[in-house]
mmCIF file of C-alpha atoms and ligand atoms in Angstrom:
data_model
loop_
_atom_site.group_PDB
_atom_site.id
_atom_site.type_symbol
_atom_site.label_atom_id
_atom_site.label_comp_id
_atom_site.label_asym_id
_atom_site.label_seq_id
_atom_site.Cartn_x
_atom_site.Cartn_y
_atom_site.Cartn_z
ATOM 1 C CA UNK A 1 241.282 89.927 -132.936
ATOM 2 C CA UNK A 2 244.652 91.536 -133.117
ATOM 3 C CA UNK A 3 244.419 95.607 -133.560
ATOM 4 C CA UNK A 4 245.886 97.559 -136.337
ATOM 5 C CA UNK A 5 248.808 99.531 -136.642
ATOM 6 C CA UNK A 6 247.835 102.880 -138.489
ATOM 7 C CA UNK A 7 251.731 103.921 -139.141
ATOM 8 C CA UNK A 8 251.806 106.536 -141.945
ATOM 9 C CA UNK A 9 252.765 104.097 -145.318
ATOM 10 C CA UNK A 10 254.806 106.631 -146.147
ATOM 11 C CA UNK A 11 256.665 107.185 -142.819
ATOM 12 C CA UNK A 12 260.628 108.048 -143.071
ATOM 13 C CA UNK A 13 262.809 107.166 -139.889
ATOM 14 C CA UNK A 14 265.379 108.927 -140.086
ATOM 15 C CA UNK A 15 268.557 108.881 -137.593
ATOM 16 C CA UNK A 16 270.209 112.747 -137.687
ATOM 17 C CA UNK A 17 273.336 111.754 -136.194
ATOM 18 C CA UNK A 18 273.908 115.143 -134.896
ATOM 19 C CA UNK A 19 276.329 116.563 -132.267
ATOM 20 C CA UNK A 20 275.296 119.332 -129.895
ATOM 21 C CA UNK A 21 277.299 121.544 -127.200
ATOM 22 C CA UNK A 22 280.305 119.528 -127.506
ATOM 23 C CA UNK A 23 282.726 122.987 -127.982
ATOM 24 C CA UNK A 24 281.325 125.094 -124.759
ATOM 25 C CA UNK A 25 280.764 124.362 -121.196
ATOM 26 C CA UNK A 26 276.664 124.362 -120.383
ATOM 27 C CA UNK A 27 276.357 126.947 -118.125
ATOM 28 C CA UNK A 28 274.576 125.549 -114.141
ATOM 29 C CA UNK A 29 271.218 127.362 -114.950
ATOM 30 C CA UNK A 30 271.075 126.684 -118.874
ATOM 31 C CA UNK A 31 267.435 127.149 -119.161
ATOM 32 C CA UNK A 32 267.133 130.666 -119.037
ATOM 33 C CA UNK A 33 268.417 131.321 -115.227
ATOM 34 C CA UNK A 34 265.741 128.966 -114.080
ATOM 35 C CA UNK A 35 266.792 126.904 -111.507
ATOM 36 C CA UNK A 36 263.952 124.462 -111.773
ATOM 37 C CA UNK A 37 263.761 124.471 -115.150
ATOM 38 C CA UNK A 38 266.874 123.263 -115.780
ATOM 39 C CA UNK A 39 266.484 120.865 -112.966
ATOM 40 C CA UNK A 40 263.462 119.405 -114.547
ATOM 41 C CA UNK A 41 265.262 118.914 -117.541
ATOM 42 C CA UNK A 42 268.337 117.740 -116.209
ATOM 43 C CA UNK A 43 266.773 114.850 -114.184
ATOM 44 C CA UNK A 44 264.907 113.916 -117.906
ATOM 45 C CA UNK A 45 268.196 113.996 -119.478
ATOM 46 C CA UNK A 46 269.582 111.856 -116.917
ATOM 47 C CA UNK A 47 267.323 108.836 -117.122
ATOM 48 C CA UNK A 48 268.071 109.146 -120.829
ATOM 49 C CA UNK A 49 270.908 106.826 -121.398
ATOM 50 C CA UNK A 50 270.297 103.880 -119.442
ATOM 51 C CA UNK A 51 266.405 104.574 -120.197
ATOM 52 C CA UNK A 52 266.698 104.549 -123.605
ATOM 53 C CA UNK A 53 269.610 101.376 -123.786
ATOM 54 C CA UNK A 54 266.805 99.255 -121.639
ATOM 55 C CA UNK A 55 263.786 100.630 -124.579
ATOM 56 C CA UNK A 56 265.874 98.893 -127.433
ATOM 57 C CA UNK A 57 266.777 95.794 -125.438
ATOM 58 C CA UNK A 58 262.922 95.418 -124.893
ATOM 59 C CA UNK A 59 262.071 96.118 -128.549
ATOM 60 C CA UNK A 60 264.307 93.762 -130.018
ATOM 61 C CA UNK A 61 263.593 90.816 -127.774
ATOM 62 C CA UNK A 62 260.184 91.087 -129.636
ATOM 63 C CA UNK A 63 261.932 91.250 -133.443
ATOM 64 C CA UNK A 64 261.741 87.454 -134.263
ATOM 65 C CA UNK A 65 258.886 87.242 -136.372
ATOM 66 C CA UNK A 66 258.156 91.001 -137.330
ATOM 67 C CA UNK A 67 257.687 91.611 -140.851
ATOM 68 C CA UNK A 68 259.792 93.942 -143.077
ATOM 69 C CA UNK A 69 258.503 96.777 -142.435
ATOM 70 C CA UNK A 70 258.550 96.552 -138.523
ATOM 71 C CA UNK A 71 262.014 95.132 -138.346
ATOM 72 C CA UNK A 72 263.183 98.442 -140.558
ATOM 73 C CA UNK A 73 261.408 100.652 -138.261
ATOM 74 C CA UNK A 74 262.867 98.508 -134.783
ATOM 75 C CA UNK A 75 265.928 98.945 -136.744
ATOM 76 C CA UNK A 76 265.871 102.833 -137.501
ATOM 77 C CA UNK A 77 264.467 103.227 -133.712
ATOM 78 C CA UNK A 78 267.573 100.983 -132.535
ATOM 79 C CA UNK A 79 269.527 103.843 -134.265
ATOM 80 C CA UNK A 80 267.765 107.443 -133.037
ATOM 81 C CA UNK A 81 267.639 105.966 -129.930
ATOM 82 C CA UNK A 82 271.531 104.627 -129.633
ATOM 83 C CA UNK A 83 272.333 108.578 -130.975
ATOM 84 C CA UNK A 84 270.467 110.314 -128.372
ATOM 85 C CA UNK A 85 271.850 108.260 -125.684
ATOM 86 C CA UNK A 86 275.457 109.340 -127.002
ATOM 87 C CA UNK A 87 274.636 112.837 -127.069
ATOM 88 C CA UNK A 88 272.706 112.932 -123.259
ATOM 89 C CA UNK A 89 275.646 111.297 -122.056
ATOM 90 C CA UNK A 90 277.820 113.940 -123.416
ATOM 91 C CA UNK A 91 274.884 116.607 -121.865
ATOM 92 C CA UNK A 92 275.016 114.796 -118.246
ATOM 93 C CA UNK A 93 279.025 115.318 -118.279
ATOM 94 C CA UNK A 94 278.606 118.678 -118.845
ATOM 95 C CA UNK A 95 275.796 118.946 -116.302
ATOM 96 C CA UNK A 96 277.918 117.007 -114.028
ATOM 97 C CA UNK A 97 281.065 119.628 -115.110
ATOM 98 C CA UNK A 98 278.661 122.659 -114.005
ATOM 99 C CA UNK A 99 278.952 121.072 -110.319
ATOM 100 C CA UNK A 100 275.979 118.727 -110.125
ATOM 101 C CA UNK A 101 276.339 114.583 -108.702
ATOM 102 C CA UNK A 102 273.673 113.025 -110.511
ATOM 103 C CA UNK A 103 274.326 109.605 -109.003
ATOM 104 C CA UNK A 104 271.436 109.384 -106.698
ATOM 105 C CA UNK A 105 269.492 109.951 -109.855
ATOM 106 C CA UNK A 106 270.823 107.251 -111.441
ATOM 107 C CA UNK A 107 270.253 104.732 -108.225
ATOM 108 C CA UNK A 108 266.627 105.410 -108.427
ATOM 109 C CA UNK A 109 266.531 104.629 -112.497
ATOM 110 C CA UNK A 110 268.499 101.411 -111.925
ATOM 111 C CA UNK A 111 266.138 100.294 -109.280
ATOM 112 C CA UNK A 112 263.135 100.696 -111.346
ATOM 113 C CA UNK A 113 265.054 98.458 -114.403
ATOM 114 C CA UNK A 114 266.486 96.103 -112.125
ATOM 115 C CA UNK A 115 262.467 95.363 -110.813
ATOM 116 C CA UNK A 116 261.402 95.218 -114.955
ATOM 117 C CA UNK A 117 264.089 93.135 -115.608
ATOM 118 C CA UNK A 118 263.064 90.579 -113.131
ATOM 119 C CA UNK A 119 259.848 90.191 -114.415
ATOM 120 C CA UNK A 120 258.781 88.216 -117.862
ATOM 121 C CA UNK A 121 259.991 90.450 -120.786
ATOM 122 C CA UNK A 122 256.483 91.456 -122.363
ATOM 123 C CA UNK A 123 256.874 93.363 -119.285
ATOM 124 C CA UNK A 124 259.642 95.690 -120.168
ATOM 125 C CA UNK A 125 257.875 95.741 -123.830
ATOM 126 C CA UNK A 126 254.746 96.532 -122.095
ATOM 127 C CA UNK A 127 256.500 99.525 -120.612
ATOM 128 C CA UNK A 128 258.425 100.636 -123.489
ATOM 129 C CA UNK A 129 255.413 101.018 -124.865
ATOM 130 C CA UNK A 130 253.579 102.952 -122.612
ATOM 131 C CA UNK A 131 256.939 105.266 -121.849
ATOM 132 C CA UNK A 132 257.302 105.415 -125.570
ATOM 133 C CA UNK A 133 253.717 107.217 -126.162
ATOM 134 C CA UNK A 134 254.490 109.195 -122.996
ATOM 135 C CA UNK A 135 257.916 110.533 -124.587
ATOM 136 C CA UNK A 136 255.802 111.162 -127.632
ATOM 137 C CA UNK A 137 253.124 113.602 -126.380
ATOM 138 C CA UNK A 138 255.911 115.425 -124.340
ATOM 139 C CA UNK A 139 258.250 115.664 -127.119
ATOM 140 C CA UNK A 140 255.307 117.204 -129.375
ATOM 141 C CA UNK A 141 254.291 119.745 -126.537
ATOM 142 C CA UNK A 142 257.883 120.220 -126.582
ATOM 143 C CA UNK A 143 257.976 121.179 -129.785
ATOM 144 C CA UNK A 144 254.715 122.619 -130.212
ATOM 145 C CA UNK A 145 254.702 125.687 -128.135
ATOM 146 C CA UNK A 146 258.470 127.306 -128.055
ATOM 147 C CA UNK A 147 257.537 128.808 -124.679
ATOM 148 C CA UNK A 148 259.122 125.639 -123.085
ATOM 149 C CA UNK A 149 262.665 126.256 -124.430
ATOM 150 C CA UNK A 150 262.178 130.038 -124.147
ATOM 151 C CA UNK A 151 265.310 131.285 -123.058
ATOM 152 C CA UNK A 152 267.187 128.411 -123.085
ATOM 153 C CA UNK A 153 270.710 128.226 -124.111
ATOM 154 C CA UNK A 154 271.044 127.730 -128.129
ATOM 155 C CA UNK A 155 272.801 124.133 -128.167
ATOM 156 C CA UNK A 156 270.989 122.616 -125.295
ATOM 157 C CA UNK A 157 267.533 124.183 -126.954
ATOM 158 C CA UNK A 158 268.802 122.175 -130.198
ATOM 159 C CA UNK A 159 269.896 118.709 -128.876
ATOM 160 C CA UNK A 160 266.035 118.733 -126.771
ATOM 161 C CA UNK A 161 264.652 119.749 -129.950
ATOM 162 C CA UNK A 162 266.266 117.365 -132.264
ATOM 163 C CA UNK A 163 265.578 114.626 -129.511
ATOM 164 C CA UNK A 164 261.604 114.875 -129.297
ATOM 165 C CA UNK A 165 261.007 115.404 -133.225
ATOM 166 C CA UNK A 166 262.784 111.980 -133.579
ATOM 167 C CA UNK A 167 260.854 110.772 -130.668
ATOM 168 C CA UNK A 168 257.808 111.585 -132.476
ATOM 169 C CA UNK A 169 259.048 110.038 -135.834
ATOM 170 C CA UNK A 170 259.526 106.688 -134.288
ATOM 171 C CA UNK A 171 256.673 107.261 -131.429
ATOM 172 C CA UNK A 172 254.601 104.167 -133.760
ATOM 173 C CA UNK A 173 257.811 101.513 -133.291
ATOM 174 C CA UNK A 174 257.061 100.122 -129.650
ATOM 175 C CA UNK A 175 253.475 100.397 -130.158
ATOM 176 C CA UNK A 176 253.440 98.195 -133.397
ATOM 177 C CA UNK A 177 256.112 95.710 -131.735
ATOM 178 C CA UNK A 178 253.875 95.311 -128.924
ATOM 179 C CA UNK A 179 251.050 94.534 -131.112
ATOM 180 C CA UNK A 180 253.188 92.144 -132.887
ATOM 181 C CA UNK A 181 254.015 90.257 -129.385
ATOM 182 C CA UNK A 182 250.053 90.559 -128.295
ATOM 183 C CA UNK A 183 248.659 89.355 -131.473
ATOM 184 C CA UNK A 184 247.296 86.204 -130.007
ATOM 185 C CA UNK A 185 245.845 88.028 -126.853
ATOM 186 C CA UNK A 186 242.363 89.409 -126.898
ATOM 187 C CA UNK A 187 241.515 93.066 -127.044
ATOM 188 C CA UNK A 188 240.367 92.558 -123.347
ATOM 189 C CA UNK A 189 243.420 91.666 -122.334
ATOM 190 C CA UNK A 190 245.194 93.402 -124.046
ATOM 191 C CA UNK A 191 243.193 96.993 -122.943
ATOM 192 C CA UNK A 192 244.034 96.122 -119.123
ATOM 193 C CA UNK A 193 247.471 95.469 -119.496
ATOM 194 C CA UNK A 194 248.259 98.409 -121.170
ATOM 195 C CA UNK A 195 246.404 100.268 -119.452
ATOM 196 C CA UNK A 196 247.435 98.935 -116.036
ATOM 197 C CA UNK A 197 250.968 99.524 -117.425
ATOM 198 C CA UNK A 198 250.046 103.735 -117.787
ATOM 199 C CA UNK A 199 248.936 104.076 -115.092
ATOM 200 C CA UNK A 200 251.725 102.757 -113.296
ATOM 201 C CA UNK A 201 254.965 104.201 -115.728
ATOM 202 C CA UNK A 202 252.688 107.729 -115.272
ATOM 203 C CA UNK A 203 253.111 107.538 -111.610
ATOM 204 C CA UNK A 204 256.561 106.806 -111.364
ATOM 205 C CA UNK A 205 257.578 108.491 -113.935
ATOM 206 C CA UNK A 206 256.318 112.075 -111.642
ATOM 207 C CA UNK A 207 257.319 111.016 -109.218
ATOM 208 C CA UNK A 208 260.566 110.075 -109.824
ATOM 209 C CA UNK A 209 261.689 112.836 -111.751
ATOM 210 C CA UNK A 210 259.858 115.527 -109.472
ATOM 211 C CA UNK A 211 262.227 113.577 -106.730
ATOM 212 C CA UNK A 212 265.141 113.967 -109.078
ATOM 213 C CA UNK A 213 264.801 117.772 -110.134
ATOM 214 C CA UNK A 214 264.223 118.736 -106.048
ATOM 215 C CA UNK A 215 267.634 116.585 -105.398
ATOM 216 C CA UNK A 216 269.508 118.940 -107.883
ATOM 217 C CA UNK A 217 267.867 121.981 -106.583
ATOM 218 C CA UNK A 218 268.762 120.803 -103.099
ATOM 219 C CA UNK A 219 272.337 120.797 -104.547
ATOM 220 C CA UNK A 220 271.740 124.314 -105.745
ATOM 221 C CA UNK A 221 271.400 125.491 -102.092
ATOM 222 C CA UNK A 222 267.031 125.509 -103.107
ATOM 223 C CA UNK A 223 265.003 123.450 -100.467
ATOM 224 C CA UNK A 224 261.395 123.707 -98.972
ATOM 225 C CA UNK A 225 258.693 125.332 -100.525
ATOM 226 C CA UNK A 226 260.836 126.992 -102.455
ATOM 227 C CA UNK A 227 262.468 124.195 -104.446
ATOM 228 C CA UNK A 228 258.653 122.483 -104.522
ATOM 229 C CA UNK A 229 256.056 125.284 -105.245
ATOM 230 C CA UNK A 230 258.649 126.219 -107.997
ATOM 231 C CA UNK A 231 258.933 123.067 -109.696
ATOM 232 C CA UNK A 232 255.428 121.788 -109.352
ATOM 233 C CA UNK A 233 254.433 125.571 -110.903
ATOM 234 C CA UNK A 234 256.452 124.807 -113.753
ATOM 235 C CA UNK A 235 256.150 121.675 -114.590
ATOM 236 C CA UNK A 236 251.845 122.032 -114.360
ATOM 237 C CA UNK A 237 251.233 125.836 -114.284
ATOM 238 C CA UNK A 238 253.580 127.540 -116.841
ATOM 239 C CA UNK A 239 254.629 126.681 -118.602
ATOM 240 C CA UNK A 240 252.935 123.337 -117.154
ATOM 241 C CA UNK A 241 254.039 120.601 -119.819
ATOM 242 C CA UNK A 242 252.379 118.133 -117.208
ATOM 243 C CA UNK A 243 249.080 119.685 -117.361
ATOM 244 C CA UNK A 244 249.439 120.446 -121.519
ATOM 245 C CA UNK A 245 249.807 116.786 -121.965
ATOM 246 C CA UNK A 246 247.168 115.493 -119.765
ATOM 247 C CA UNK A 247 244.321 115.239 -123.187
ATOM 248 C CA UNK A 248 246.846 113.251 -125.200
ATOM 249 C CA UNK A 249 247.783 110.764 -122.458
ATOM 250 C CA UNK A 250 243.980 110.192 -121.899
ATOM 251 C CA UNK A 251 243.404 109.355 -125.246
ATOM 252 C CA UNK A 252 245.656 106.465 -124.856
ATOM 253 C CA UNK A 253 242.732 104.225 -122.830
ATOM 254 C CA UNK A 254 240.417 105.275 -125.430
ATOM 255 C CA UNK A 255 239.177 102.103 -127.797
ATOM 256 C CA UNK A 256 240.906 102.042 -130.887
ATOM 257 C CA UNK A 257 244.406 104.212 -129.902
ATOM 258 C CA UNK A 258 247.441 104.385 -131.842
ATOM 259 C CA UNK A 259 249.936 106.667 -131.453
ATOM 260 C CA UNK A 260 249.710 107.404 -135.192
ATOM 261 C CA UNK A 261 246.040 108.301 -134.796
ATOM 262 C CA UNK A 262 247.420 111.944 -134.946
ATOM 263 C CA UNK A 263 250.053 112.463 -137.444
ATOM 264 C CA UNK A 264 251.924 115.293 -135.992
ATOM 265 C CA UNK A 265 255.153 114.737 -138.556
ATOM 266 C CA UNK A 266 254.591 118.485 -139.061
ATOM 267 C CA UNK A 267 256.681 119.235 -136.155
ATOM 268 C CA UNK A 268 258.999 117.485 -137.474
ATOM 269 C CA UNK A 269 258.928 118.964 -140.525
ATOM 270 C CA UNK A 270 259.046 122.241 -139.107
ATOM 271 C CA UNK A 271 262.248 120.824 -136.677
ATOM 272 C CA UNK A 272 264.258 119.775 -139.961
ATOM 273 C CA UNK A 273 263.381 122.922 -141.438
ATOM 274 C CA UNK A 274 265.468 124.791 -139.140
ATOM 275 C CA UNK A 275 268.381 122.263 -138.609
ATOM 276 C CA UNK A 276 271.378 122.342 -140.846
ATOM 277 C CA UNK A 277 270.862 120.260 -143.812
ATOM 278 C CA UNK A 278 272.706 117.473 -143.720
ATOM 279 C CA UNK A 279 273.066 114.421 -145.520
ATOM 280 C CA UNK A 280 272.562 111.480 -143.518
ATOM 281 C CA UNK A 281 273.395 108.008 -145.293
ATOM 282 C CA UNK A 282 270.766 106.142 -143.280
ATOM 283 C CA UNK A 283 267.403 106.663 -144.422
ATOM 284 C CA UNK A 284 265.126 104.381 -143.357
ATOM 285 C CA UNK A 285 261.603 104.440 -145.677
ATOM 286 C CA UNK A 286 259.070 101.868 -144.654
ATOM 287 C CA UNK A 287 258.250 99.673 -147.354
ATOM 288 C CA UNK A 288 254.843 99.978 -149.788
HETATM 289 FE FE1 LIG B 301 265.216 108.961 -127.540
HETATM 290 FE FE1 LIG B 302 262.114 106.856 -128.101
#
């Protein structure tokens, strides 16, 4: 029996096509000084563009078929997601500007997409998915306790901001399309696959970008215990987004999950509440 999407009726997608930092260098350290703070973040924001290009292409394989609503939302998502690949490119130059070579970073990323690629694409949707829920429970911890961009400078605070709210406005998209490709699977099956999937993006997704934040400390002159006690302290110590995150991504395996099951648009809400008002021409409301 194919599972239900609980998507807010009344969800808006809405892509904020918004420009951040473009007038001022970001300086090395932009979070605050932190070394592997910024690190963190800038191995994230790396991944981002090819990452985020390789979520769309997996989406829309799965649009033939979708109903109206679903091919709005894969549409909107195609959108956000295009946006904040344009605007972490433009972060990564200036990261790469500030002195840093980000290319072995980008090896390791290709690798992984190169392997998804060669397999069947419910695969890559499969993924999507499960990296699309894991985006999703960052992006609200993100925006949920301001300790994480404490400090950080203003524009680069804003683009991260602006980044996970529409992350969690179009968290439901891959989950939904998925369903959509699954429907004539069983819940069984369904249940292992995804959760094989989660376990596996999880791992590689730590250890990949704990591997890429101690490569651009090592380029900051920071090896040893140094580079690792620090990082591993702040990403699951304090402020420890890893370990903040851990209930959420548990409730994924749990029978009847949907990313929707919380509706956390307050964030969002609260997000657009302090971001200039602009008009953007394309709204995207989900049809009644
Ligand atoms: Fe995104
Ligand atoms: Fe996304």
């Amino acid at each position: 029996m194919p599972a239900a999407s609980v998507t807010p009726i009344d969800l808006t997608i809405t892509p904020r096509d918004r420009r951040f930092g473009r007038d001022q260098a970001t300086p090395r350290w932009w979070h605050g000084g932190n070394p592997h703070a910024s690190a963190l973040y800038n191995a994230l924001s790396a991944t981002f563009p090819v990452g985020e290009a390789f979520f769309v292409e997996s989406v829309r394989n799965f649009r033939d078929g979708a109903d109206a609503r679903l091919a709005g939302e894969i549409a909107a998502f195609t959108t956000q997601e295009v946006i904040h690949s344009r605007e972490h490119l433009a972060f990564n130059r200036r990261a790469i500007d500030a002195g840093y070579d980000l290319s072995e970073l980008d090896v390791r990323v290709d690798k992984r997409l190169a392997l998804l690629r060669s397999k069947p694409p419910i695969a890559s949707l499969a993924a999507t998915m499960a990296l699309e829920h894991f985006t999703a429970i960052l992006a609200h911890e993100l925006l949920a306790d301001p300790r994480h961009l404490g400090g950080a400078d203003p524009a680069t605070a804003d683009l991260w901001r602006w980044h996970a709210s529409e992350e969690i406005e179009h968290k439901g998209v891959a989950y939904d399309t998925w369903l959509h490709a699954t429907k004539g699977w069983t819940r069984g099956k369904r249940w292992k696959v995804k959760a094989k999937v989660m376990m596996l993006v999880t791992r590689n997704f730590v250890v990949d970008r704990t591997a890429g934040a101690l490569e651009l400390l090592r380029q900051d002159g920071i090896t040893g215990p140094k580079a690792w006690a620090g990082l591993l302290w702040y990403m699951w110590v304090r402020p420890g987004m890893m370990r903040k995150i851990f209930a959420a991504w548990v409730k994924f395996f749990l029978p009847g999950f949907h990313p929707w099951t919380e509706d956390d648009r307050a964030l969002i809400a609260d997000y657009d509440a302090t971001a200039p008002d602009e008009p953007f021409a394309k709204k995207v409301r989900r049809a009644a």
